[in-house]
PDB file of C-alpha atoms in Angstrom:
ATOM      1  CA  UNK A   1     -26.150   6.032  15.968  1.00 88.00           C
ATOM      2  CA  UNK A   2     -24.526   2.961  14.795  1.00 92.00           C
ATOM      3  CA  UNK A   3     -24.982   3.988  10.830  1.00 93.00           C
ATOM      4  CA  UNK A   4     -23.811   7.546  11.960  1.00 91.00           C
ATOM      5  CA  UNK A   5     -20.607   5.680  13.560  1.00 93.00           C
ATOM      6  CA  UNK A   6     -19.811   3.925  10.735  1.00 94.00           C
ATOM      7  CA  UNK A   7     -19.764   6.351   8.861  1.00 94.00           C
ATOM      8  CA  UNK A   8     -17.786   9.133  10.457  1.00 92.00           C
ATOM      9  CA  UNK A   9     -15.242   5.831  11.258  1.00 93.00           C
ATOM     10  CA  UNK A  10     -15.022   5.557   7.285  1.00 93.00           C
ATOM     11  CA  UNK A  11     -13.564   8.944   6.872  1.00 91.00           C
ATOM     12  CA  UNK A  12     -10.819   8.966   9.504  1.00 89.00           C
ATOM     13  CA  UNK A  13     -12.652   9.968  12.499  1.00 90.00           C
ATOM     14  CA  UNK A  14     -12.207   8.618  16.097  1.00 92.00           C
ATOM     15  CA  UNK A  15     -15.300   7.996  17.386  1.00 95.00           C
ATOM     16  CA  UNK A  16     -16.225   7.035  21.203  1.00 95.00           C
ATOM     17  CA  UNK A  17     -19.170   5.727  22.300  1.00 94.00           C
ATOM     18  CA  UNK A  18     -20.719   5.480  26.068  1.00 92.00           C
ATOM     19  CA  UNK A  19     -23.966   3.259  27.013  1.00 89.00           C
ATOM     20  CA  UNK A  20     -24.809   0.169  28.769  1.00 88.00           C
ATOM     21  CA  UNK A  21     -22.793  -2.990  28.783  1.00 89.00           C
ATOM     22  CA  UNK A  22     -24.802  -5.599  26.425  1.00 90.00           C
ATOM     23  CA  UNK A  23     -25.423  -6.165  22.844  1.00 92.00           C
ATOM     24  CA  UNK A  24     -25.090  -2.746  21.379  1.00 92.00           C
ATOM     25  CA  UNK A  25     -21.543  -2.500  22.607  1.00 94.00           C
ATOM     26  CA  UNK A  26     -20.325  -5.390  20.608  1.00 94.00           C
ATOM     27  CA  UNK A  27     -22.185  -3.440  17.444  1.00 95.00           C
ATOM     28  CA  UNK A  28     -20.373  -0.652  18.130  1.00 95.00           C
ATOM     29  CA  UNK A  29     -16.837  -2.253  19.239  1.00 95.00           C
ATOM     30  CA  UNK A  30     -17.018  -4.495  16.042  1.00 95.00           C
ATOM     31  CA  UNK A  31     -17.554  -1.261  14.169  1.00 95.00           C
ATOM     32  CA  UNK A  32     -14.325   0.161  14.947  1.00 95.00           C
ATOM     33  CA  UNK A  33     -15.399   2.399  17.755  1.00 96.00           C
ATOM     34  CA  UNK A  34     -14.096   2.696  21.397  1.00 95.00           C
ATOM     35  CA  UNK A  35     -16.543   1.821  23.762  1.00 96.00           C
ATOM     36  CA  UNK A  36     -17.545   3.158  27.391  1.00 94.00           C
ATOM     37  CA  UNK A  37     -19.777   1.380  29.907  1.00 93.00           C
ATOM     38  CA  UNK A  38     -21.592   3.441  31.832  1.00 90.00           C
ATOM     39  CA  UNK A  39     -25.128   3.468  33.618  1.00 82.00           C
ATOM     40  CA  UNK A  40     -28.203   4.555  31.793  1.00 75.00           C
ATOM     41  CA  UNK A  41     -31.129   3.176  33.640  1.00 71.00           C
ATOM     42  CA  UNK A  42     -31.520   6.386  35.622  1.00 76.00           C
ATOM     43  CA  UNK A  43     -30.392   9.326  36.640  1.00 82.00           C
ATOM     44  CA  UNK A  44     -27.889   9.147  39.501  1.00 86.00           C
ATOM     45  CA  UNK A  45     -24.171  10.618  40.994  1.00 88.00           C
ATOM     46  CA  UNK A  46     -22.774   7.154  39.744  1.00 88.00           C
ATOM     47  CA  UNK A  47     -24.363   7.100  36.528  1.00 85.00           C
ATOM     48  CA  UNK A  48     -23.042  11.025  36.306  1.00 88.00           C
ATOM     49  CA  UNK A  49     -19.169   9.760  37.907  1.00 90.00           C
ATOM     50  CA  UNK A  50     -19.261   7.163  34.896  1.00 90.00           C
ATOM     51  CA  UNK A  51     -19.902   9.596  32.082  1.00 89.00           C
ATOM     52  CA  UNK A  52     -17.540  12.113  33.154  1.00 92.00           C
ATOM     53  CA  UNK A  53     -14.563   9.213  33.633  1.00 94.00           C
ATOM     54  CA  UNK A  54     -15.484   8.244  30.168  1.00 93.00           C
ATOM     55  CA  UNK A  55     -15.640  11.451  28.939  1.00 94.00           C
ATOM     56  CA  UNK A  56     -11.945  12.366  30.251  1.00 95.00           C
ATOM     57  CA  UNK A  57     -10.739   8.997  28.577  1.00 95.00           C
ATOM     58  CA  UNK A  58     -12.044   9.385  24.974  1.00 94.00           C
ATOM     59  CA  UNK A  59     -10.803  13.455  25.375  1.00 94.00           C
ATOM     60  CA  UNK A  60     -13.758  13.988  22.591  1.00 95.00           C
ATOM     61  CA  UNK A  61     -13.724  17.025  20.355  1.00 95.00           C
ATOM     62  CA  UNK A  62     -17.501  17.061  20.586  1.00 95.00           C
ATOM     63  CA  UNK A  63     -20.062  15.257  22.904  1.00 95.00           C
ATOM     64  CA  UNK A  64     -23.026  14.198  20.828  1.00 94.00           C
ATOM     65  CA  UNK A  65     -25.981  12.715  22.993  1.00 92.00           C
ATOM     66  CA  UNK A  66     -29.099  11.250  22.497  1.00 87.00           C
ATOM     67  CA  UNK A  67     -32.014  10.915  25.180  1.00 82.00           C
ATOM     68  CA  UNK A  68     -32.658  12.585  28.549  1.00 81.00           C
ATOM     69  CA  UNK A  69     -29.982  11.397  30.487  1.00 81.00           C
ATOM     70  CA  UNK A  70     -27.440  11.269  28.131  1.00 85.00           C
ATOM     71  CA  UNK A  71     -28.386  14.901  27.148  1.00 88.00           C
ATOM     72  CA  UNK A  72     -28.375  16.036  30.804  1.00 89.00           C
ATOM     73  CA  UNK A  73     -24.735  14.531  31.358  1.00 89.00           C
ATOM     74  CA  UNK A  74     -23.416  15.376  28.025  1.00 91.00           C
ATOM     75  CA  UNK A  75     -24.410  18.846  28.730  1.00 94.00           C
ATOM     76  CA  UNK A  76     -23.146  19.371  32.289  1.00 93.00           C
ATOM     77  CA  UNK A  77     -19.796  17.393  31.244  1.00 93.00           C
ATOM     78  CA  UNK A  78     -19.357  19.620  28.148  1.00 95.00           C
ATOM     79  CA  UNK A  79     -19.541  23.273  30.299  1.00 95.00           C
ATOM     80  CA  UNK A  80     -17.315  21.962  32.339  1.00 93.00           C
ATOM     81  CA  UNK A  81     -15.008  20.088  30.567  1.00 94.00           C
ATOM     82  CA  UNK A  82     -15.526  22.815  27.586  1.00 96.00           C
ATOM     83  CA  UNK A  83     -16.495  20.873  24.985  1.00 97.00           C
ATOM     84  CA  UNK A  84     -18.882  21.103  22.647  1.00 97.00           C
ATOM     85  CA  UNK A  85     -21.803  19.118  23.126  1.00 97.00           C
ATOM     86  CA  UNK A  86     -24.777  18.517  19.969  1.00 95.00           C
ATOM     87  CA  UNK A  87     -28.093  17.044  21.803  1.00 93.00           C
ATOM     88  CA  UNK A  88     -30.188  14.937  19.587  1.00 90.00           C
ATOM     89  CA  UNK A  89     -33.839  14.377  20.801  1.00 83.00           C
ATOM     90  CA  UNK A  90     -35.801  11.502  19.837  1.00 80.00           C
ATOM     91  CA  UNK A  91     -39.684  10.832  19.742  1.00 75.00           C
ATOM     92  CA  UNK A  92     -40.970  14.479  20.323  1.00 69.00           C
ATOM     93  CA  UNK A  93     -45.300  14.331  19.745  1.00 66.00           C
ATOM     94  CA  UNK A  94     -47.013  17.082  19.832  1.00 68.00           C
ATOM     95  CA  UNK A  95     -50.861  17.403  19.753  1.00 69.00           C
ATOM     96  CA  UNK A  96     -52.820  20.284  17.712  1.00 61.00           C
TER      97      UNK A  96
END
């Protein structure tokens, strides 16, 4: 996400980012991007409160989420909000 950030900052865009307080949001500040706090440890209605507030804040053209949670929010916000929202999913195994 952070290469994908830098990236997108390098050719204009405005790019928000929402996660958990910590290391990672310095990465992401010191890259030029706005930065949300908001809960990921689990899914709850304050987690869910946080990521919509955010999401009204940064007034995204697109919602681009990675994991479960994030994808669950992103999703709900999205329809509601009517944006669009691109889910990326991460470590899918399958067996044969």
């Amino acid at each position: 996400m952070l290469s994908l950030t830098k990236g997108l900052l390098a050719n204009a865009a405005k790019i928000a980012v929402a996660g958990p307080a910590g290391p990672t949001a310095e990465q992401f500040r010191q890259a030029g991007a706005d930065w949300f706090t908001v809960r990921t440890d689990r899914l709850s209605v304050r987690a869910f409160t946080e990521t919509v507030a955010a999401v009204k804040l940064a007034a995204p053209d697109v919602i681009h989420c990675h994991g479960k949670s994030a994808s669950l929010y992103g999703r709900i916000v999205g329809s509601r909000l009517k944006i669009p929202v691109i889910v990326t999913v991460h470590g899918l195994h399958y067996d044969n």
